[in-house]
Amino acid sequence: MNHSLNKRNGVAIVGVGATPFGEHWRKSLRELALEASLSAVAEAGIRGKDIQEFFIGNMSGGMFTGQEHVAALVTDFLGLNPAPAIRVEAACASGSVAFRQGYVAIASGLYNLVAVGGVEKMTDVQGGWATAILSGAMDTEWEAYFGVTFPGIYAMIANRYMHEYGLTREQLAKVAVKNHYHGSLNPNAHLRNRITVEDVLKSPLVADPLRLFDCCPISDGAACVLLAPANEARKYTDTPILVGSCAQASDTLSLFGRRDMCTLDATRHAASQAFEESKLSPEDVDFAEVHDCFTIAEILATEDLGLCSKGRAAKLYDEEQTFIGGKLPINTDGGLKAAGHAVGATGVKQIVEAVRQLRGEAEKGRQVKGAEIGLTHSVGGSGATAVVTILRRGDSIP
């Protein structure tokens, strides 16, 4: 069932900002959020008081840093009071769901300038505790209670996919190799080292068949975007980016409840709606930022978004078509795998990367030539939530 707005205003992104992702020992959660937000505000040339509503994605500020009520914290220190502030939680899709709420707020005509942020500070806790916190995004009673972790979940998916479609361990490694190459060109990436297939295969085993270099890092970071009606966008920027669509879908929280372990139906449904609303097709996409918490997740995303048929993603990696310069560049900033994964901020950071690509502002060697249409895709948990956003250059905005 299509739940999109029947009548909606055009929505444009008029300002973006993001911190580098990584281990920010000297910065607090609030400082990261402020840095990204102030950067977006400065880019749009507005005052904080001009913002009418603020949405912020944050998965677990309380568990990671002891700080709850994150939206009020950030709006207070940004000087936005008394504007309404809302924290959005949807596991690793928190930032993208927050973006969708901002999109709806502008599209509905209720507001004229909305800020959407995302922030997470994850590295102040030990790795085992971070794993336990993240397990709250799965079915804690029927999965986490029995010792299942997210590497374990995605390892089961990878094993089944390899059995069903003949994916090799070497082909899976090529996803990490490509993302580390893109990350090496991104000055804001958490991991900037280039790796080889052999490096991946020799890295420590985490959950068979996934090895350390198949897994994204836990990161600190923040991102922010400003949204306005498309017909007012040029008040703020000479390079507005249109939000063609932003669709969200849901599936079972648990992996065992799914129709097919090798398919994220939430992604399929969200993608179908996003393409329908934008009146575009997968063939129109010039590049994509997809959810690659583990290498197998990028394989699934590429197929479930309709960017290739089921079981055919590995061929794109064999032919290096997903590299910048290829037919379909994927994760041009390095993705979660290399750019980093500050869970509450990742969905917004993907939007920031897509905007910079569409503006032609990416660093040397990382720019997708002639990019006009970009897609972002974010997943919460192992696939219970999926958000797909399609962005396009705003050259047609008067």
PDB file of N, CA and C in Angstrom, residues 201-273:
ATOM      1  N   LEU A 201      41.039 -11.683   3.320  1.00  0.00           N
ATOM      2  CA  LEU A 201      40.993 -13.115   3.593  1.00  0.00           C
ATOM      3  C   LEU A 201      41.909 -13.527   4.742  1.00  0.00           C
ATOM      4  N   LYS A 202      42.939 -12.727   5.007  1.00  0.00           N
ATOM      5  CA  LYS A 202      43.867 -13.034   6.097  1.00  0.00           C
ATOM      6  C   LYS A 202      43.506 -12.325   7.406  1.00  0.00           C
ATOM      7  N   SER A 203      42.525 -11.441   7.373  1.00  0.00           N
ATOM      8  CA  SER A 203      42.137 -10.733   8.597  1.00  0.00           C
ATOM      9  C   SER A 203      41.435 -11.706   9.552  1.00  0.00           C
ATOM     10  N   PRO A 204      41.412 -11.395  10.845  1.00  0.00           N
ATOM     11  CA  PRO A 204      40.866 -12.336  11.834  1.00  0.00           C
ATOM     12  C   PRO A 204      39.408 -12.690  11.557  1.00  0.00           C
ATOM     13  N   LEU A 205      39.072 -13.947  11.800  1.00  0.00           N
ATOM     14  CA  LEU A 205      37.712 -14.416  11.624  1.00  0.00           C
ATOM     15  C   LEU A 205      36.832 -13.848  12.732  1.00  0.00           C
ATOM     16  N   VAL A 206      35.677 -13.300  12.350  1.00  0.00           N
ATOM     17  CA  VAL A 206      34.724 -12.750  13.319  1.00  0.00           C
ATOM     18  C   VAL A 206      33.542 -13.692  13.483  1.00  0.00           C
ATOM     19  N   ALA A 207      32.865 -14.003  12.385  1.00  0.00           N
ATOM     20  CA  ALA A 207      31.758 -14.968  12.369  1.00  0.00           C
ATOM     21  C   ALA A 207      31.753 -15.552  10.960  1.00  0.00           C
ATOM     22  N   ASP A 208      32.151 -16.772  10.840  1.00  0.00           N
ATOM     23  CA  ASP A 208      32.357 -17.404   9.542  1.00  0.00           C
ATOM     24  C   ASP A 208      31.138 -17.237   8.623  1.00  0.00           C
ATOM     25  N   PRO A 209      31.297 -16.701   7.404  1.00  0.00           N
ATOM     26  CA  PRO A 209      32.551 -16.451   6.681  1.00  0.00           C
ATOM     27  C   PRO A 209      33.076 -15.023   6.815  1.00  0.00           C
ATOM     28  N   LEU A 210      32.475 -14.206   7.677  1.00  0.00           N
ATOM     29  CA  LEU A 210      32.875 -12.805   7.781  1.00  0.00           C
ATOM     30  C   LEU A 210      34.136 -12.647   8.618  1.00  0.00           C
ATOM     31  N   ARG A 211      35.055 -11.866   8.080  1.00  0.00           N
ATOM     32  CA  ARG A 211      36.301 -11.569   8.773  1.00  0.00           C
ATOM     33  C   ARG A 211      36.326 -10.096   9.174  1.00  0.00           C
ATOM     34  N   LEU A 212      37.346  -9.715   9.900  1.00  0.00           N
ATOM     35  CA  LEU A 212      37.404  -8.360  10.441  1.00  0.00           C
ATOM     36  C   LEU A 212      37.227  -7.312   9.360  1.00  0.00           C
ATOM     37  N   PHE A 213      37.853  -7.513   8.199  1.00  0.00           N
ATOM     38  CA  PHE A 213      37.787  -6.512   7.135  1.00  0.00           C
ATOM     39  C   PHE A 213      36.482  -6.558   6.347  1.00  0.00           C
ATOM     40  N   ASP A 214      35.575  -7.468   6.737  1.00  0.00           N
ATOM     41  CA  ASP A 214      34.219  -7.458   6.186  1.00  0.00           C
ATOM     42  C   ASP A 214      33.280  -6.593   7.015  1.00  0.00           C
ATOM     43  N   CYS A 215      33.751  -6.108   8.151  1.00  0.00           N
ATOM     44  CA  CYS A 215      32.889  -5.426   9.124  1.00  0.00           C
ATOM     45  C   CYS A 215      33.217  -3.942   9.198  1.00  0.00           C
ATOM     46  N   CYS A 216      32.188  -3.124   9.343  1.00  0.00           N
ATOM     47  CA  CYS A 216      32.418  -1.685   9.496  1.00  0.00           C
ATOM     48  C   CYS A 216      32.906  -1.394  10.914  1.00  0.00           C
ATOM     49  N   PRO A 217      33.601  -0.270  11.119  1.00  0.00           N
ATOM     50  CA  PRO A 217      34.024   0.115  12.466  1.00  0.00           C
ATOM     51  C   PRO A 217      32.894   0.805  13.217  1.00  0.00           C
ATOM     52  N   ILE A 218      33.007   0.856  14.535  1.00  0.00           N
ATOM     53  CA  ILE A 218      32.128   1.737  15.308  1.00  0.00           C
ATOM     54  C   ILE A 218      32.807   3.100  15.357  1.00  0.00           C
ATOM     55  N   SER A 219      32.019   4.145  15.188  1.00  0.00           N
ATOM     56  CA  SER A 219      32.581   5.478  14.977  1.00  0.00           C
ATOM     57  C   SER A 219      31.844   6.528  15.795  1.00  0.00           C
ATOM     58  N   ASP A 220      32.500   7.646  15.970  1.00  0.00           N
ATOM     59  CA  ASP A 220      31.876   8.863  16.477  1.00  0.00           C
ATOM     60  C   ASP A 220      31.675   9.798  15.286  1.00  0.00           C
ATOM     61  N   GLY A 221      30.581  10.561  15.304  1.00  0.00           N
ATOM     62  CA  GLY A 221      30.391  11.516  14.222  1.00  0.00           C
ATOM     63  C   GLY A 221      29.005  12.117  14.218  1.00  0.00           C
ATOM     64  N   ALA A 222      28.839  13.153  13.410  1.00  0.00           N
ATOM     65  CA  ALA A 222      27.562  13.843  13.297  1.00  0.00           C
ATOM     66  C   ALA A 222      27.434  14.428  11.898  1.00  0.00           C
ATOM     67  N   ALA A 223      26.180  14.630  11.487  1.00  0.00           N
ATOM     68  CA  ALA A 223      25.891  15.239  10.189  1.00  0.00           C
ATOM     69  C   ALA A 223      24.598  16.024  10.304  1.00  0.00           C
ATOM     70  N   CYS A 224      24.401  16.980   9.398  1.00  0.00           N
ATOM     71  CA  CYS A 224      23.206  17.814   9.449  1.00  0.00           C
ATOM     72  C   CYS A 224      22.870  18.313   8.043  1.00  0.00           C
ATOM     73  N   VAL A 225      21.581  18.387   7.738  1.00  0.00           N
ATOM     74  CA  VAL A 225      21.125  18.986   6.485  1.00  0.00           C
ATOM     75  C   VAL A 225      19.969  19.938   6.783  1.00  0.00           C
ATOM     76  N   LEU A 226      19.809  20.928   5.925  1.00  0.00           N
ATOM     77  CA  LEU A 226      18.709  21.885   6.046  1.00  0.00           C
ATOM     78  C   LEU A 226      17.769  21.706   4.867  1.00  0.00           C
ATOM     79  N   LEU A 227      16.465  21.675   5.157  1.00  0.00           N
ATOM     80  CA  LEU A 227      15.441  21.459   4.149  1.00  0.00           C
ATOM     81  C   LEU A 227      14.533  22.679   4.036  1.00  0.00           C
ATOM     82  N   ALA A 228      14.132  22.992   2.814  1.00  0.00           N
ATOM     83  CA  ALA A 228      13.232  24.115   2.553  1.00  0.00           C
ATOM     84  C   ALA A 228      12.343  23.765   1.371  1.00  0.00           C
ATOM     85  N   PRO A 229      11.218  24.461   1.202  1.00  0.00           N
ATOM     86  CA  PRO A 229      10.413  24.256  -0.005  1.00  0.00           C
ATOM     87  C   PRO A 229      11.240  24.542  -1.250  1.00  0.00           C
ATOM     88  N   ALA A 230      11.041  23.746  -2.282  1.00  0.00           N
ATOM     89  CA  ALA A 230      11.844  23.911  -3.493  1.00  0.00           C
ATOM     90  C   ALA A 230      11.710  25.306  -4.088  1.00  0.00           C
ATOM     91  N   ASN A 231      10.513  25.884  -3.999  1.00  0.00           N
ATOM     92  CA  ASN A 231      10.319  27.207  -4.607  1.00  0.00           C
ATOM     93  C   ASN A 231      10.943  28.341  -3.801  1.00  0.00           C
ATOM     94  N   GLU A 232      11.505  28.031  -2.640  1.00  0.00           N
ATOM     95  CA  GLU A 232      12.211  29.030  -1.841  1.00  0.00           C
ATOM     96  C   GLU A 232      13.695  28.724  -1.714  1.00  0.00           C
ATOM     97  N   ALA A 233      14.147  27.644  -2.359  1.00  0.00           N
ATOM     98  CA  ALA A 233      15.498  27.135  -2.129  1.00  0.00           C
ATOM     99  C   ALA A 233      16.593  28.127  -2.500  1.00  0.00           C
ATOM    100  N   ARG A 234      16.384  28.895  -3.549  1.00  0.00           N
ATOM    101  CA  ARG A 234      17.457  29.792  -4.004  1.00  0.00           C
ATOM    102  C   ARG A 234      17.622  31.011  -3.113  1.00  0.00           C
ATOM    103  N   LYS A 235      16.776  31.150  -2.110  1.00  0.00           N
ATOM    104  CA  LYS A 235      17.008  32.158  -1.079  1.00  0.00           C
ATOM    105  C   LYS A 235      18.233  31.793  -0.248  1.00  0.00           C
ATOM    106  N   TYR A 236      18.562  30.496  -0.230  1.00  0.00           N
ATOM    107  CA  TYR A 236      19.613  30.006   0.651  1.00  0.00           C
ATOM    108  C   TYR A 236      20.857  29.512  -0.079  1.00  0.00           C
ATOM    109  N   THR A 237      20.707  29.073  -1.330  1.00  0.00           N
ATOM    110  CA  THR A 237      21.842  28.473  -2.025  1.00  0.00           C
ATOM    111  C   THR A 237      21.690  28.594  -3.526  1.00  0.00           C
ATOM    112  N   ASP A 238      22.812  28.646  -4.220  1.00  0.00           N
ATOM    113  CA  ASP A 238      22.806  28.638  -5.680  1.00  0.00           C
ATOM    114  C   ASP A 238      22.796  27.216  -6.233  1.00  0.00           C
ATOM    115  N   THR A 239      22.976  26.231  -5.353  1.00  0.00           N
ATOM    116  CA  THR A 239      23.023  24.839  -5.806  1.00  0.00           C
ATOM    117  C   THR A 239      22.068  23.967  -4.987  1.00  0.00           C
ATOM    118  N   PRO A 240      20.764  24.240  -5.058  1.00  0.00           N
ATOM    119  CA  PRO A 240      19.819  23.404  -4.315  1.00  0.00           C
ATOM    120  C   PRO A 240      19.758  21.999  -4.903  1.00  0.00           C
ATOM    121  N   ILE A 241      19.501  21.030  -4.030  1.00  0.00           N
ATOM    122  CA  ILE A 241      19.334  19.648  -4.455  1.00  0.00           C
ATOM    123  C   ILE A 241      17.910  19.216  -4.121  1.00  0.00           C
ATOM    124  N   LEU A 242      17.190  18.732  -5.113  1.00  0.00           N
ATOM    125  CA  LEU A 242      15.805  18.334  -4.935  1.00  0.00           C
ATOM    126  C   LEU A 242      15.696  16.939  -4.324  1.00  0.00           C
ATOM    127  N   VAL A 243      14.764  16.781  -3.393  1.00  0.00           N
ATOM    128  CA  VAL A 243      14.441  15.464  -2.860  1.00  0.00           C
ATOM    129  C   VAL A 243      13.341  14.894  -3.748  1.00  0.00           C
ATOM    130  N   GLY A 244      13.721  13.984  -4.633  1.00  0.00           N
ATOM    131  CA  GLY A 244      12.740  13.403  -5.537  1.00  0.00           C
ATOM    132  C   GLY A 244      11.740  12.536  -4.813  1.00  0.00           C
ATOM    133  N   SER A 245      12.203  11.831  -3.788  1.00  0.00           N
ATOM    134  CA  SER A 245      11.328  10.989  -2.975  1.00  0.00           C
ATOM    135  C   SER A 245      12.111  10.516  -1.760  1.00  0.00           C
ATOM    136  N   CYS A 246      11.358  10.120  -0.738  1.00  0.00           N
ATOM    137  CA  CYS A 246      11.962   9.521   0.453  1.00  0.00           C
ATOM    138  C   CYS A 246      10.942   8.543   1.012  1.00  0.00           C
ATOM    139  N   ALA A 247      11.222   7.257   0.905  1.00  0.00           N
ATOM    140  CA  ALA A 247      10.259   6.220   1.259  1.00  0.00           C
ATOM    141  C   ALA A 247      10.826   5.310   2.348  1.00  0.00           C
ATOM    142  N   GLN A 248       9.951   4.840   3.206  1.00  0.00           N
ATOM    143  CA  GLN A 248      10.335   3.969   4.319  1.00  0.00           C
ATOM    144  C   GLN A 248       9.429   2.745   4.335  1.00  0.00           C
ATOM    145  N   ALA A 249       9.996   1.587   4.678  1.00  0.00           N
ATOM    146  CA  ALA A 249       9.217   0.360   4.792  1.00  0.00           C
ATOM    147  C   ALA A 249       9.751  -0.472   5.961  1.00  0.00           C
ATOM    148  N   SER A 250       8.941  -1.438   6.392  1.00  0.00           N
ATOM    149  CA  SER A 250       9.270  -2.252   7.558  1.00  0.00           C
ATOM    150  C   SER A 250       9.183  -3.738   7.226  1.00  0.00           C
ATOM    151  N   ASP A 251       9.852  -4.536   8.053  1.00  0.00           N
ATOM    152  CA  ASP A 251       9.787  -5.994   7.958  1.00  0.00           C
ATOM    153  C   ASP A 251       9.910  -6.551   9.372  1.00  0.00           C
ATOM    154  N   THR A 252       9.974  -7.858   9.506  1.00  0.00           N
ATOM    155  CA  THR A 252      10.085  -8.457  10.829  1.00  0.00           C
ATOM    156  C   THR A 252      11.387  -8.032  11.498  1.00  0.00           C
ATOM    157  N   LEU A 253      11.338  -7.869  12.806  1.00  0.00           N
ATOM    158  CA  LEU A 253      12.543  -7.510  13.545  1.00  0.00           C
ATOM    159  C   LEU A 253      13.538  -8.658  13.540  1.00  0.00           C
ATOM    160  N   SER A 254      13.045  -9.870  13.664  1.00  0.00           N
ATOM    161  CA  SER A 254      13.915 -11.042  13.727  1.00  0.00           C
ATOM    162  C   SER A 254      14.247 -11.563  12.338  1.00  0.00           C
ATOM    163  N   LEU A 255      15.431 -12.131  12.199  1.00  0.00           N
ATOM    164  CA  LEU A 255      15.832 -12.731  10.933  1.00  0.00           C
ATOM    165  C   LEU A 255      15.015 -13.983  10.643  1.00  0.00           C
ATOM    166  N   PHE A 256      14.732 -14.784  11.670  1.00  0.00           N
ATOM    167  CA  PHE A 256      14.053 -16.065  11.435  1.00  0.00           C
ATOM    168  C   PHE A 256      12.613 -15.892  10.956  1.00  0.00           C
ATOM    169  N   GLY A 257      12.059 -14.683  11.137  1.00  0.00           N
ATOM    170  CA  GLY A 257      10.697 -14.437  10.689  1.00  0.00           C
ATOM    171  C   GLY A 257      10.577 -13.997   9.248  1.00  0.00           C
ATOM    172  N   ARG A 258      11.702 -13.864   8.555  1.00  0.00           N
ATOM    173  CA  ARG A 258      11.686 -13.318   7.198  1.00  0.00           C
ATOM    174  C   ARG A 258      11.230 -14.340   6.150  1.00  0.00           C
ATOM    175  N   ARG A 259      10.679 -13.807   5.084  1.00  0.00           N
ATOM    176  CA  ARG A 259      10.290 -14.619   3.942  1.00  0.00           C
ATOM    177  C   ARG A 259      11.496 -15.276   3.298  1.00  0.00           C
ATOM    178  N   ASP A 260      12.605 -14.536   3.218  1.00  0.00           N
ATOM    179  CA  ASP A 260      13.802 -15.003   2.521  1.00  0.00           C
ATOM    180  C   ASP A 260      15.017 -14.389   3.196  1.00  0.00           C
ATOM    181  N   MET A 261      15.924 -15.216   3.708  1.00  0.00           N
ATOM    182  CA  MET A 261      17.111 -14.697   4.386  1.00  0.00           C
ATOM    183  C   MET A 261      17.992 -13.859   3.481  1.00  0.00           C
ATOM    184  N   CYS A 262      17.910 -14.090   2.189  1.00  0.00           N
ATOM    185  CA  CYS A 262      18.818 -13.435   1.251  1.00  0.00           C
ATOM    186  C   CYS A 262      18.227 -12.176   0.625  1.00  0.00           C
ATOM    187  N   THR A 263      17.059 -11.764   1.110  1.00  0.00           N
ATOM    188  CA  THR A 263      16.395 -10.586   0.560  1.00  0.00           C
ATOM    189  C   THR A 263      15.853  -9.731   1.693  1.00  0.00           C
ATOM    190  N   LEU A 264      16.122  -8.429   1.647  1.00  0.00           N
ATOM    191  CA  LEU A 264      15.522  -7.500   2.604  1.00  0.00           C
ATOM    192  C   LEU A 264      14.282  -6.904   1.951  1.00  0.00           C
ATOM    193  N   ASP A 265      13.123  -7.468   2.318  1.00  0.00           N
ATOM    194  CA  ASP A 265      11.879  -7.013   1.702  1.00  0.00           C
ATOM    195  C   ASP A 265      11.588  -5.547   2.015  1.00  0.00           C
ATOM    196  N   ALA A 266      12.017  -5.070   3.185  1.00  0.00           N
ATOM    197  CA  ALA A 266      11.806  -3.650   3.504  1.00  0.00           C
ATOM    198  C   ALA A 266      12.525  -2.769   2.487  1.00  0.00           C
ATOM    199  N   THR A 267      13.726  -3.164   2.098  1.00  0.00           N
ATOM    200  CA  THR A 267      14.454  -2.422   1.068  1.00  0.00           C
ATOM    201  C   THR A 267      13.709  -2.457  -0.256  1.00  0.00           C
ATOM    202  N   ARG A 268      13.229  -3.621  -0.630  1.00  0.00           N
ATOM    203  CA  ARG A 268      12.508  -3.761  -1.903  1.00  0.00           C
ATOM    204  C   ARG A 268      11.277  -2.856  -1.934  1.00  0.00           C
ATOM    205  N   HIS A 269      10.500  -2.868  -0.852  1.00  0.00           N
ATOM    206  CA  HIS A 269       9.281  -2.069  -0.817  1.00  0.00           C
ATOM    207  C   HIS A 269       9.595  -0.568  -0.807  1.00  0.00           C
ATOM    208  N   ALA A 270      10.578  -0.169  -0.005  1.00  0.00           N
ATOM    209  CA  ALA A 270      10.938   1.249   0.046  1.00  0.00           C
ATOM    210  C   ALA A 270      11.469   1.728  -1.299  1.00  0.00           C
ATOM    211  N   ALA A 271      12.283   0.900  -1.950  1.00  0.00           N
ATOM    212  CA  ALA A 271      12.833   1.275  -3.255  1.00  0.00           C
ATOM    213  C   ALA A 271      11.731   1.406  -4.299  1.00  0.00           C
ATOM    214  N   SER A 272      10.801   0.454  -4.299  1.00  0.00           N
ATOM    215  CA  SER A 272       9.703   0.495  -5.262  1.00  0.00           C
ATOM    216  C   SER A 272       8.897   1.785  -5.114  1.00  0.00           C
ATOM    217  N   GLN A 273       8.608   2.150  -3.870  1.00  0.00           N
ATOM    218  CA  GLN A 273       7.840   3.369  -3.637  1.00  0.00           C
ATOM    219  C   GLN A 273       8.641   4.614  -4.008  1.00  0.00           C
TER     220      GLN A 273
END
